[in-house]
XYZ file of C-alpha atoms in Angstrom:
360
model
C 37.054 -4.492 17.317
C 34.957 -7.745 17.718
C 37.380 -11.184 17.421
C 37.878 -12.514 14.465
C 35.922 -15.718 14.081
C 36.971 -18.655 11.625
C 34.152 -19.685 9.235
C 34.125 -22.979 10.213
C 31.922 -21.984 13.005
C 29.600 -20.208 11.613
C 28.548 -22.551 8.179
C 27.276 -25.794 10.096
C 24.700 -27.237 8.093
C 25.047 -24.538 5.792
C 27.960 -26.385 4.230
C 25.927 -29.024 2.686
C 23.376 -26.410 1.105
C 26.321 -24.384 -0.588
C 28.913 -27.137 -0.787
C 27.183 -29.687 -2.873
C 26.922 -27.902 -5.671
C 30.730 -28.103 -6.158
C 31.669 -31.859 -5.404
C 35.133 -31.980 -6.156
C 37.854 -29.153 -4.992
C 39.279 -26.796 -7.441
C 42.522 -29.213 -7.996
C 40.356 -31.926 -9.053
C 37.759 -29.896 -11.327
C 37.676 -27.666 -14.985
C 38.577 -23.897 -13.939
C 35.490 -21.972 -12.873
C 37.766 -18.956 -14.948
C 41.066 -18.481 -16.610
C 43.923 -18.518 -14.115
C 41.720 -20.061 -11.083
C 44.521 -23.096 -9.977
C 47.370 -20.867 -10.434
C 45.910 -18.457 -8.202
C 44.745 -20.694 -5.716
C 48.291 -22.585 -5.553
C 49.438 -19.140 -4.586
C 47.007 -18.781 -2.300
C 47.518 -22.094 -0.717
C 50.764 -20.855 0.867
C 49.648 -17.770 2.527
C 46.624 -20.427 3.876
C 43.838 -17.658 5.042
C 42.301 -15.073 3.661
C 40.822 -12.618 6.708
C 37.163 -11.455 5.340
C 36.157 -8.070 7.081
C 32.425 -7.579 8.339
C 30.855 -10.302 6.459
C 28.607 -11.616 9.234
C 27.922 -15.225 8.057
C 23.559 -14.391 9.445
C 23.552 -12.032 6.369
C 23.586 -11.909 2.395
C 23.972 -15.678 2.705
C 27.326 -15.481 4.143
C 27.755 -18.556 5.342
C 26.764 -20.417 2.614
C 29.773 -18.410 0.625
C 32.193 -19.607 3.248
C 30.874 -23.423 3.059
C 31.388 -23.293 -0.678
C 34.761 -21.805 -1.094
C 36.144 -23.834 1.591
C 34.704 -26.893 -0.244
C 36.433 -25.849 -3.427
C 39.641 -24.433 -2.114
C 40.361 -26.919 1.577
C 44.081 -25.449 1.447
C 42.585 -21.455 2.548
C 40.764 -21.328 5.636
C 38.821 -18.120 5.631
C 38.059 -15.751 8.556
C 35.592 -13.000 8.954
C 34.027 -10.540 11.366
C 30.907 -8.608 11.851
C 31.600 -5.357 12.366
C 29.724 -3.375 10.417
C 30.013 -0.732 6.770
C 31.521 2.089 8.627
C 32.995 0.504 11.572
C 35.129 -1.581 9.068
C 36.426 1.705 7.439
C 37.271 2.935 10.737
C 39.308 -0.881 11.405
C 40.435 -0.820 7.916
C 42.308 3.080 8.777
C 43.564 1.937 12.238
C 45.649 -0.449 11.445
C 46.960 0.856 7.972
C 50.203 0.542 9.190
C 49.572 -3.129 9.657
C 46.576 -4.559 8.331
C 44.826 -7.102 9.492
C 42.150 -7.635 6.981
C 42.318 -9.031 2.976
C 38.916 -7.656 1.980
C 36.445 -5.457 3.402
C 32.665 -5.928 2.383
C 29.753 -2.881 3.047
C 27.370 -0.735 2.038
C 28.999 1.165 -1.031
C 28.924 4.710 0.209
C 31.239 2.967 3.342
C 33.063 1.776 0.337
C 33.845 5.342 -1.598
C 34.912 6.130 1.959
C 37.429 3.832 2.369
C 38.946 4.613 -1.358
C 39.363 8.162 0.702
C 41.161 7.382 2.585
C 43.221 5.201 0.763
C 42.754 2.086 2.744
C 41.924 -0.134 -0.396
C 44.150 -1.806 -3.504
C 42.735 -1.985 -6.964
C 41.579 -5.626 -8.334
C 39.370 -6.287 -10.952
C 37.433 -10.099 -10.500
C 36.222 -11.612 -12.641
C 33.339 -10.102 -14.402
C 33.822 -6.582 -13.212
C 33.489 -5.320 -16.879
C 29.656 -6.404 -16.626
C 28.658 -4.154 -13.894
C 27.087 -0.935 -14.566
C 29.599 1.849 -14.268
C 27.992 3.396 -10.954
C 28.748 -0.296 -9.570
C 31.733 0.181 -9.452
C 35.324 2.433 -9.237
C 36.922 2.483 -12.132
C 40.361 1.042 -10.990
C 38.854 -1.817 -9.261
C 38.945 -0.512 -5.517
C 35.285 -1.804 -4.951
C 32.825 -3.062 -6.823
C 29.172 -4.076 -5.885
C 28.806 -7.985 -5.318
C 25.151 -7.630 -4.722
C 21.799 -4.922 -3.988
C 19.695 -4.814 -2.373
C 16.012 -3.432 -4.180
C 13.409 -1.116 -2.160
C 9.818 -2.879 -2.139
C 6.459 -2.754 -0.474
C 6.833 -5.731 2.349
C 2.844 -5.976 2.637
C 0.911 -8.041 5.229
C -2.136 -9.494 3.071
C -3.766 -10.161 6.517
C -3.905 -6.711 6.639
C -4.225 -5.122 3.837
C -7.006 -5.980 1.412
C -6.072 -4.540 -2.520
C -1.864 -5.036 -2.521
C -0.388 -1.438 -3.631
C 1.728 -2.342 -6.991
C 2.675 1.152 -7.640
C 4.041 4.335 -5.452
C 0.568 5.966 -6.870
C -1.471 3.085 -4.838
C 0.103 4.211 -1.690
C -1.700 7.252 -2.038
C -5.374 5.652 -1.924
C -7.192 6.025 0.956
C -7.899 2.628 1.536
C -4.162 2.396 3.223
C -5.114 5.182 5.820
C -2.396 4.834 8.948
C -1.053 1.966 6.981
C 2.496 2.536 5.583
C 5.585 2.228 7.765
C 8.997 3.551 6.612
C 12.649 4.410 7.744
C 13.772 8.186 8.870
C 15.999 9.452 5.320
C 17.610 11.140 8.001
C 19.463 8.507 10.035
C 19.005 5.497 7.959
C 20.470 3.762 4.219
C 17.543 2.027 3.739
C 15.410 5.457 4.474
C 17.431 7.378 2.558
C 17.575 4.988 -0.695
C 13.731 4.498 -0.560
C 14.021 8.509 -1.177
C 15.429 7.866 -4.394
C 12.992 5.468 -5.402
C 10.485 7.468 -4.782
C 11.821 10.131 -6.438
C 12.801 8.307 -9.877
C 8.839 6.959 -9.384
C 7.839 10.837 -9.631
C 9.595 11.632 -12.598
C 12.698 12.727 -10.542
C 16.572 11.899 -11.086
C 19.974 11.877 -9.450
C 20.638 15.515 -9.806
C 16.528 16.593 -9.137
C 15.409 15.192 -5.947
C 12.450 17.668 -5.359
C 10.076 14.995 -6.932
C 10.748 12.285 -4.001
C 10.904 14.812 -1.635
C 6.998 15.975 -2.679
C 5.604 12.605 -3.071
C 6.940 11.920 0.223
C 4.808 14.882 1.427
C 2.027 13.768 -0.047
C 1.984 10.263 1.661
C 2.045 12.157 4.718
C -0.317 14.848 4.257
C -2.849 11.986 3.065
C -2.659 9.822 6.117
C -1.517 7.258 5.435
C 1.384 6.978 7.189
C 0.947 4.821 10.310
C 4.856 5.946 11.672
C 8.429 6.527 10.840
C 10.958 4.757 12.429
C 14.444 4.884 13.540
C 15.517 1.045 13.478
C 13.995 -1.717 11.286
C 10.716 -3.027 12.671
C 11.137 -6.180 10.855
C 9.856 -8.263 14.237
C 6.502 -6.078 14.195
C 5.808 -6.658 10.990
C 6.542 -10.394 11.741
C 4.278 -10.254 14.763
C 1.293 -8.776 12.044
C 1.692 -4.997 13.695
C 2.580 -3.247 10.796
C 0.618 -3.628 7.040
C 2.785 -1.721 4.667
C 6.507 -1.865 5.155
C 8.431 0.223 2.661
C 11.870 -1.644 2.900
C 14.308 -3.904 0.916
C 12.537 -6.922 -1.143
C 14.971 -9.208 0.860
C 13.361 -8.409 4.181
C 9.938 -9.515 2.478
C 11.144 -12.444 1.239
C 13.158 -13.504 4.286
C 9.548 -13.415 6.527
C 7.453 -15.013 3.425
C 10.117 -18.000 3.202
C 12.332 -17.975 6.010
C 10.197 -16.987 8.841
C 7.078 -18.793 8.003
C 4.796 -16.573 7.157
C 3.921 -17.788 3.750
C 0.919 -16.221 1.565
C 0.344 -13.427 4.786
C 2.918 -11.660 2.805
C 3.025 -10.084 -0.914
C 6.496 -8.660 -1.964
C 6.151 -5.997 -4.401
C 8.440 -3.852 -6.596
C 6.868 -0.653 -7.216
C 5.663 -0.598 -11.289
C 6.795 3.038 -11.730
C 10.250 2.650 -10.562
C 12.359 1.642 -7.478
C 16.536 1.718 -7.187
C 19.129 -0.965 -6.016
C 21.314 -0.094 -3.018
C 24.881 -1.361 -4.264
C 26.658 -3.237 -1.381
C 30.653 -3.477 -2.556
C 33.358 -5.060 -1.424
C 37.691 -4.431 -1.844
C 41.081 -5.810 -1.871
C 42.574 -3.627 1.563
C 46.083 -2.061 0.509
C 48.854 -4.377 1.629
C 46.645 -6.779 2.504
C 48.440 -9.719 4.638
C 47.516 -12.580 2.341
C 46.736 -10.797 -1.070
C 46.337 -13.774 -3.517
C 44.090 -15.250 -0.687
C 41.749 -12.177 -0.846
C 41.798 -12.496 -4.849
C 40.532 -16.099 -4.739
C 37.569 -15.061 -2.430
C 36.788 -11.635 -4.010
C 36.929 -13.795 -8.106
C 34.741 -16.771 -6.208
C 32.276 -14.575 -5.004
C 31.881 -12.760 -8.488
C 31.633 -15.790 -10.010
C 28.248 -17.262 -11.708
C 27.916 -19.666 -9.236
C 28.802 -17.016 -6.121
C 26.242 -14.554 -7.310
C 24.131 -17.728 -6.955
C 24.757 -18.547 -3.762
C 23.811 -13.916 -2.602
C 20.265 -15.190 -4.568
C 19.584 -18.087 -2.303
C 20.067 -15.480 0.438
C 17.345 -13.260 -1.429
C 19.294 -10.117 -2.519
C 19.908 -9.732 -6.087
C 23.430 -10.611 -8.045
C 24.958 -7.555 -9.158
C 26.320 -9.171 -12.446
C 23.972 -8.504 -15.381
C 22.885 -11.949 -17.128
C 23.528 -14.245 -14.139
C 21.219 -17.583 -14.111
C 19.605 -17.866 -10.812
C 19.032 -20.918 -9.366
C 16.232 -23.114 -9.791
C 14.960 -22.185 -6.383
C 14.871 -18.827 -6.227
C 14.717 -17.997 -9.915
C 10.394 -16.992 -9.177
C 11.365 -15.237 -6.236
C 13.299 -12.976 -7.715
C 11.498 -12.034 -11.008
C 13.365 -9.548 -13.279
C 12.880 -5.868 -12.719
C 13.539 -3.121 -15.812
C 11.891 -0.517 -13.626
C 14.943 -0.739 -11.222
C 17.857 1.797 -10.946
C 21.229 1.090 -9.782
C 21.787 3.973 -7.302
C 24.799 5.771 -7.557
C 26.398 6.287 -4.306
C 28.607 9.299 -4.923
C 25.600 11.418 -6.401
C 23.405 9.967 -3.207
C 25.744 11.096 -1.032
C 25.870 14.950 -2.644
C 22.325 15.059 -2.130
C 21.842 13.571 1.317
C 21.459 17.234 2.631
C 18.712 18.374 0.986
C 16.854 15.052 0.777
C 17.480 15.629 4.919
C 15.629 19.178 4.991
C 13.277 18.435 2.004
C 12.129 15.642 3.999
C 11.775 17.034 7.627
C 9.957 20.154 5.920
C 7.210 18.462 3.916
C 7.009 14.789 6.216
C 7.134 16.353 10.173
C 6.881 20.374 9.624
C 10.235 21.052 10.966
């Protein structure tokens, strides 16, 4: 298991991007929700809450740490970077004894750990706002934010944008369009289910995706499918369409620099959310410090701080902020994937796939 690392080291000058925003601790200032101070006098005495594979480089992160430490200097807060299913693996090793208070990942990772019984129900504040399939019913995860499949294109590259699954068909985008093996990969396997809402598909009938897929293929236009993500090629200008998440597109358009070379685009017809959850581990070591975090993070102005880090609150209605309110332009056509029903089909989205996409 890789060392726990305290959060202090990892926000820098992070803290003053997150931190501002909430000038005066939580003592001093009106309750962001009913029941905040109590809570966080309670959590005061335990002093730490121990945040499981929240890597501070991802989601924003690190900004989250800057501002709950800012608000709440009595709780130091921990964290590690281990990764969705290595954490379930932690999280059952040491059920016996835990080590960790919460435990973020991908949502399948999350159903997974409710399994195997690893995880305590809470409900944070707004948890009654999240679509159902967002969420267990009893609280023992719940999506904080999603992540949205999009065409990452390179305009360098690529002269009409695609807007719609149907463009990627044209042959204008011969040996253009890169994408992730459904096989081996989340993102590959949720862009199946985009595709296949796109083609008039649904949870329970993926044979639409798995055509359309086929189709890409069989008209060329598929330059190669990968195993990892090539988001450095496509930062170097080697790849022109990159099916992906929208955060990866708007990470190289504002992060890395590369400006107007890039056009991030939801898919008109339809595209789907990938939920990423989080949970309160059973007999957690510092419980009341693991509510603080999981209710600050659920909060308006923590689903702010996931936008600044471009993936999209999970809490219906939230005001983005000023900044990144035009970067993140509401999306009707996009469906919250439900990770149970995913998961039932993974096997014949697997076959489907390597029959129509490589002939196997």
């Amino acid at each position: 298991m890789k060392l726990l690392r305290t959060a202090a080291a990892a926000i820098g000058a992070l803290f003053c991007l997150a931190g501002a925003a909430l000038a005066q601790t939580a003592a001093d200032s009106p309750e962001l929700y009913p029941g905040e101070k109590d809570l966080y006098e309670a959590a005061s005495k335990e002093g730490m809450v121990v945040s499981f594979d929240t890597g501070p480089t991802w989601a924003n992160w690190a900004a989250q740490f800057a501002a709950f430490k800012k608000r709440y200097p009595n709780v130091e807060i921990t964290y590690n970077d281990l990764g969705s299913a290595a954490t379930v693996v932690a999280l059952d090793k040491a059920r016996n004894r835990p080590q960790a208070d919460t435990a973020y990942y991908f949502a399948a990772s999350a159903v997974d750990a409710m399994a195997k019984d690893v995880v305590a129900p809470f409900k944070p504040v707004n948890f009654d706002k999240l679509p159902d399939v967002f969420r267990d019913p009893e609280g023992k995860w719940f999506t904080i934010h999603s992540l949205t499949i999009a065409f990452v294109v390179n305009t360098k590259l690529v002269k009409e944008v695609p807007q719609s699954w149907a463009d990627l068909l044209k042959p204008e985008h011969k040996n253009s369009v890169v994408y992730l093996d459904p096989r081996s990969t989340g993102v590959g396997q949720v862009l199946s289910f985009a595709a296949n809402y796109a083609a008039g598909g649904d949870m329970t009938n993926v044979q639409p995706g798995i055509d359309y897929l086929g189709k890409l293929h069989k008209s060329g236009n598929v330059l190669r499918v990968v195993g990892t993500t090539p988001y450095a090629q496509f930062v170097k200008g080697e790849i022109p369409i990159w099916i992906s998440y929208e955060n990866d597109g708007l990470k190289a358009k504002y992060v890395d620099g590369l400006g107007d070379a890039v056009a991030v685009v939801i898919p008109r017809e339809a595209s789907v959310a990938a939920p990423y959850g989080i949970s309160l581990v059973k007999n957690a070591p510092n419980p009341n410090a693991g509510k603080l975090w999981l209710n600050f993070i659920m909060t308006e102005f923590g689903q702010g701080i996931f936008a600044q880090g471009y993936v999209r609150p999970s809490v219906p209605g939230v005001k983005l902020p000023d900044s990144v309110a035009d970067k993140l332009p509401p999306a009707p056509q996009v469906h919250p994937l439900d990770v149970r029903a995913a998961a039932a089909k993974k096997g014949e989205i697997d076959s489907g796939w390597a029959k129509v996409a490589i002939g196997q």
